[in-house]
């Protein structure tokens, strides 16, 4: 089956700035894909290239099986989009925006009723009078209008309160359950963890990880605190590539473990342990480290 989003060597430079450096992405149909990365990593640029709102410097994209540069109309017909810098017509109401979008998509205005209810959109005030979060809700209604096959969302939950955030997450789950595809960018791990099947992490225009949330969690560092009957020798864990001593306090050693646990447990067992505490793998830690620069072992 053709993936709903694929890029090969996608590269974009703005003068001296390399926003994307040979991005290879693949998002299968029926997935919620989280595109995570710090500010300036290249997320918005990628989404704009997928919609042919800009031209790549080199490389290719395919969206719903079509090259957006060659046939943007076919792509736009099947794709809902929420831009990161949502610009609405300030004097028009949400109702007018929706009617206009629905007409452009050949839909009845009633197509939005359900979405308007869900997001409790105030449809009768000019959008300039709405708060940022309330404008964002209008943007979400427009992006999901007409049940598009693929929804591209650039930082979709900006400004949403927790209740609306939960509503948004439910909508993403339903969309995916319906066999459709959601591609959302975010700089927040928590949001992506809650709602996405798969996560791509982009940094400085390159994909530094691409895995399921479970896969990332397996690869994320976990903390193990071992207490021994007597202080173990200084270098007792030095030969382990999987573990790093974080703190050492008399008989207690805290280790950070990445990868297989077996060799670490075997080494601990050798030094007469009396207590052991293992904390779940911390995705935050992995994520922060990727933001900071060190690459994890499971990088593609
Ligand atoms: P993100 O969405 O991950 O925050 P962007 O795709 O917006 O990142 O930006 C990637 C890089 O490209 C940044 O260094 C940004 O400053 C630069 N950039 C984005 N758009 C433009 C533009 N229109 N002109 C010049 N530089 C740009």
XYZ file of C-alpha atoms and ligand atoms in Angstrom:
327
model
C 0.000 0.000 0.000
C 1.270 3.517 -0.802
C 1.991 5.523 2.343
C -0.106 8.652 2.814
C 3.032 10.741 3.360
C 6.474 9.934 2.003
C 9.501 12.117 1.473
C 12.808 11.181 -0.082
C 15.815 13.358 0.530
C 13.594 16.390 1.035
C 15.817 19.445 1.338
C 14.946 23.089 1.736
C 17.250 25.998 2.178
C 16.286 29.610 2.734
C 19.441 31.378 1.584
C 22.103 30.346 4.067
C 19.635 28.551 6.361
C 19.244 24.840 5.759
C 15.762 24.180 7.113
C 15.611 20.554 5.872
C 18.568 18.326 5.082
C 17.532 15.223 3.175
C 14.446 14.282 5.148
C 13.177 10.715 4.611
C 9.744 10.197 6.081
C 7.111 7.531 5.703
C 3.652 7.640 7.242
C 1.305 4.745 6.563
C -2.408 5.260 6.077
C -4.509 4.925 9.222
C -1.802 6.174 11.557
C -1.503 9.100 13.915
C 2.060 10.274 13.357
C 3.666 12.726 15.729
C 6.343 14.933 14.212
C 8.322 16.141 17.184
C 11.139 18.597 17.365
C 12.361 21.783 18.958
C 11.523 25.211 17.553
C 13.259 25.799 14.253
C 13.813 22.070 13.586
C 11.999 22.186 10.240
C 8.503 20.929 11.118
C 6.485 23.734 9.533
C 8.736 23.760 6.483
C 8.086 20.037 6.001
C 4.323 20.486 6.229
C 4.370 23.434 3.812
C 6.371 21.359 1.322
C 3.874 18.497 1.649
C 1.176 20.913 0.533
C 3.312 22.527 -2.180
C 2.962 25.889 -0.438
C 6.706 26.071 -1.006
C 9.103 24.349 -3.362
C 11.848 22.034 -2.136
C 15.459 22.844 -2.974
C 15.866 19.150 -3.780
C 14.239 15.828 -3.001
C 10.672 14.625 -3.421
C 7.445 14.242 -1.532
C 4.418 12.100 -2.112
C 1.148 12.895 -0.364
C -1.877 10.586 -0.690
C 0.101 8.956 -3.491
C 0.559 12.185 -5.470
C 3.537 14.504 -5.974
C 2.251 17.778 -4.478
C 4.513 19.871 -6.711
C 2.995 18.271 -9.802
C -0.618 18.060 -8.740
C -1.355 20.298 -5.741
C -5.097 20.365 -6.459
C -5.509 16.599 -5.989
C -3.517 16.836 -2.771
C -5.491 19.803 -1.437
C -8.760 18.050 -2.202
C -7.895 15.148 0.069
C -5.946 16.867 2.798
C -7.112 18.978 5.745
C -4.580 21.505 7.036
C -4.154 23.538 10.164
C -1.243 25.968 9.711
C 1.013 26.860 12.595
C 0.413 30.542 11.911
C -3.324 30.311 11.421
C -4.597 33.412 9.654
C -8.364 33.916 9.516
C -10.316 36.844 8.128
C -10.642 39.046 11.216
C -14.047 40.521 10.404
C -15.697 37.278 9.350
C -17.442 34.948 11.772
C -16.540 31.287 12.130
C -19.852 30.537 10.438
C -18.751 32.448 7.310
C -15.336 30.780 7.326
C -16.953 27.362 7.595
C -19.506 28.075 4.866
C -16.752 29.267 2.570
C -14.504 26.264 3.218
C -17.423 23.858 2.888
C -18.381 25.391 -0.463
C -14.773 25.145 -1.680
C -14.781 21.467 -0.745
C -18.213 20.849 -2.244
C -19.777 20.057 1.119
C -23.006 21.090 2.757
C -22.500 23.622 5.576
C -24.079 21.050 7.916
C -20.890 18.957 7.569
C -19.379 21.083 10.340
C -22.237 20.889 12.855
C -20.743 18.019 14.779
C -17.275 19.600 14.904
C -18.660 22.984 15.964
C -20.535 21.277 18.803
C -17.538 19.291 19.921
C -15.242 22.286 20.068
C -17.961 24.610 21.345
C -17.108 27.155 18.676
C -18.751 30.554 18.937
C -19.817 30.801 15.302
C -21.463 34.200 15.364
C -18.757 36.587 16.470
C -16.118 38.020 14.148
C -13.035 35.902 14.713
C -10.990 38.958 15.701
C -13.071 39.037 18.901
C -12.190 35.459 19.772
C -9.358 34.456 22.098
C -6.346 32.671 20.602
C -7.591 29.290 21.829
C -11.050 29.919 20.410
C -9.580 30.882 17.039
C -7.504 27.708 17.111
C -10.730 25.737 17.533
C -12.073 27.366 14.354
C -8.864 26.287 12.613
C -9.372 22.710 13.815
C -12.947 22.627 12.552
C -11.717 23.817 9.133
C -8.919 21.219 9.065
C -11.223 18.284 9.868
C -14.127 19.528 7.762
C -15.367 16.947 5.270
C -13.470 14.050 6.854
C -10.289 14.413 4.756
C -8.218 11.318 4.081
C -5.168 12.997 5.597
C -5.056 15.800 8.153
C -1.848 17.836 8.481
C -1.769 19.779 11.728
C 1.003 22.190 12.653
C 1.139 22.534 16.467
C -2.604 21.894 16.736
C -3.147 22.288 20.487
C -1.564 25.741 20.814
C -3.756 27.727 23.188
C -6.335 24.973 23.809
C -7.538 24.441 27.368
C -7.266 20.890 28.797
C -10.895 20.045 28.049
C -10.546 21.018 24.387
C -7.198 19.277 24.231
C -8.927 16.065 25.347
C -11.642 16.624 22.737
C -8.957 17.092 20.093
C -7.220 13.879 21.135
C -10.518 11.975 20.957
C -11.069 13.352 17.445
C -7.607 12.204 16.346
C -8.306 8.711 17.703
C -11.646 8.530 15.896
C -10.083 9.753 12.659
C -7.473 7.032 12.803
C -10.042 4.386 13.801
C -11.856 5.425 10.622
C -8.766 4.424 8.592
C -7.740 8.013 7.918
C -4.348 9.549 8.701
C -3.288 12.327 11.041
C 0.144 13.950 10.848
C 0.720 16.422 13.635
C 3.711 18.470 14.601
C 4.472 19.325 18.188
C 7.322 20.302 20.427
C 5.668 18.552 23.348
C 6.381 14.943 23.991
C 3.409 14.420 26.321
C 0.835 15.300 23.736
C 2.421 13.071 21.121
C 2.750 10.170 23.559
C -0.923 10.311 24.387
C -2.287 10.321 20.897
C 0.228 9.061 18.333
C 1.044 5.544 17.147
C 4.366 6.545 15.745
C 6.805 9.352 16.404
C 9.416 10.970 14.219
C 11.879 13.277 15.900
C 13.375 15.999 13.750
C 16.359 18.066 14.684
C 18.128 20.614 12.512
C 16.250 19.416 9.447
C 17.065 15.733 9.897
C 15.111 12.813 11.290
C 17.018 11.578 14.335
C 14.511 8.917 15.396
C 11.455 7.220 13.960
C 9.720 4.590 16.020
C 6.558 3.634 17.862
C 6.035 5.236 21.265
C 6.652 1.767 22.767
C 9.848 1.348 20.758
C 11.140 4.726 21.893
C 10.279 3.872 25.480
C 12.216 0.602 25.226
C 15.235 2.543 24.001
C 14.894 5.317 26.570
C 17.223 5.348 29.561
C 15.909 3.851 32.826
C 17.235 4.531 36.281
C 18.230 1.672 38.581
C 19.237 2.221 42.178
C 21.107 -0.697 43.736
C 22.096 -0.935 47.380
C 24.853 -3.364 48.334
C 25.861 -4.937 51.626
C 29.266 -3.249 51.339
C 30.455 -0.407 49.078
C 31.313 -2.089 45.761
C 34.663 -1.423 44.055
C 35.024 1.964 42.331
C 35.202 0.502 38.826
C 32.598 -2.239 39.213
C 30.356 -1.012 36.350
C 33.045 0.605 34.223
C 33.126 -2.178 31.601
C 29.379 -2.042 30.915
C 28.422 -0.194 27.757
C 24.725 -0.318 28.741
C 25.119 1.493 32.063
C 26.560 4.683 33.445
C 26.964 5.467 37.129
C 24.974 8.620 37.891
C 25.508 8.889 41.639
C 27.353 6.914 44.237
C 26.741 7.218 47.955
C 28.439 4.609 50.128
C 26.650 1.317 49.530
C 24.095 2.816 47.077
C 24.703 3.341 43.385
C 22.345 4.907 40.905
C 22.763 3.720 37.341
C 21.358 4.955 34.085
C 20.730 2.025 31.790
C 20.082 2.181 28.066
C 19.374 -1.052 26.204
C 19.624 -4.585 27.590
C 19.139 -5.027 31.319
C 20.672 -8.526 31.600
C 24.382 -7.630 31.735
C 23.690 -4.859 34.240
C 21.715 -7.136 36.547
C 24.439 -9.780 36.280
C 27.056 -7.240 37.401
C 24.864 -6.014 40.241
C 24.306 -9.608 41.381
C 28.055 -10.158 41.619
C 28.462 -7.535 44.368
C 25.960 -8.831 46.936
C 22.976 -6.493 46.485
C 20.444 -6.032 49.297
C 17.962 -3.799 47.499
C 17.081 -2.801 43.948
C 14.712 -0.120 42.626
C 14.046 0.262 38.900
C 12.090 3.214 37.601
C 10.246 3.110 34.275
C 12.074 4.294 31.201
C 11.857 8.014 30.896
C 10.937 9.291 27.458
C 11.409 12.860 28.625
C 15.033 12.120 29.292
C 15.507 10.608 25.844
C 13.743 13.505 24.224
C 15.673 16.179 26.100
C 18.887 14.476 25.194
C 17.955 14.481 21.532
C 17.096 18.147 21.778
C 20.440 18.756 23.415
C 22.451 16.847 20.835
C 23.484 13.344 21.921
C 21.922 10.760 19.659
C 20.445 7.578 21.087
C 21.590 4.106 20.106
C 18.480 3.221 18.111
C 18.818 6.012 15.585
C 17.928 4.793 12.101
P 9.726 24.498 13.171
O 8.379 24.440 12.515
O 10.256 23.145 13.523
O 9.766 25.434 14.334
P 10.531 25.840 10.711
O 10.251 24.860 9.629
O 9.542 26.955 10.925
O 10.767 25.056 12.100
O 11.955 26.510 10.485
C 13.114 25.778 10.160
C 14.258 26.739 9.908
O 14.016 27.482 8.718
C 14.451 27.785 10.998
O 15.839 28.032 11.112
C 13.726 29.002 10.454
O 14.300 30.185 10.972
C 13.977 28.876 8.963
N 12.867 29.435 8.160
C 11.584 28.998 8.140
N 10.851 29.718 7.257
C 11.691 30.626 6.707
C 11.543 31.659 5.711
N 10.376 31.870 5.108
N 12.639 32.381 5.412
C 13.825 32.168 5.988
N 14.047 31.209 6.924
C 12.994 30.453 7.285
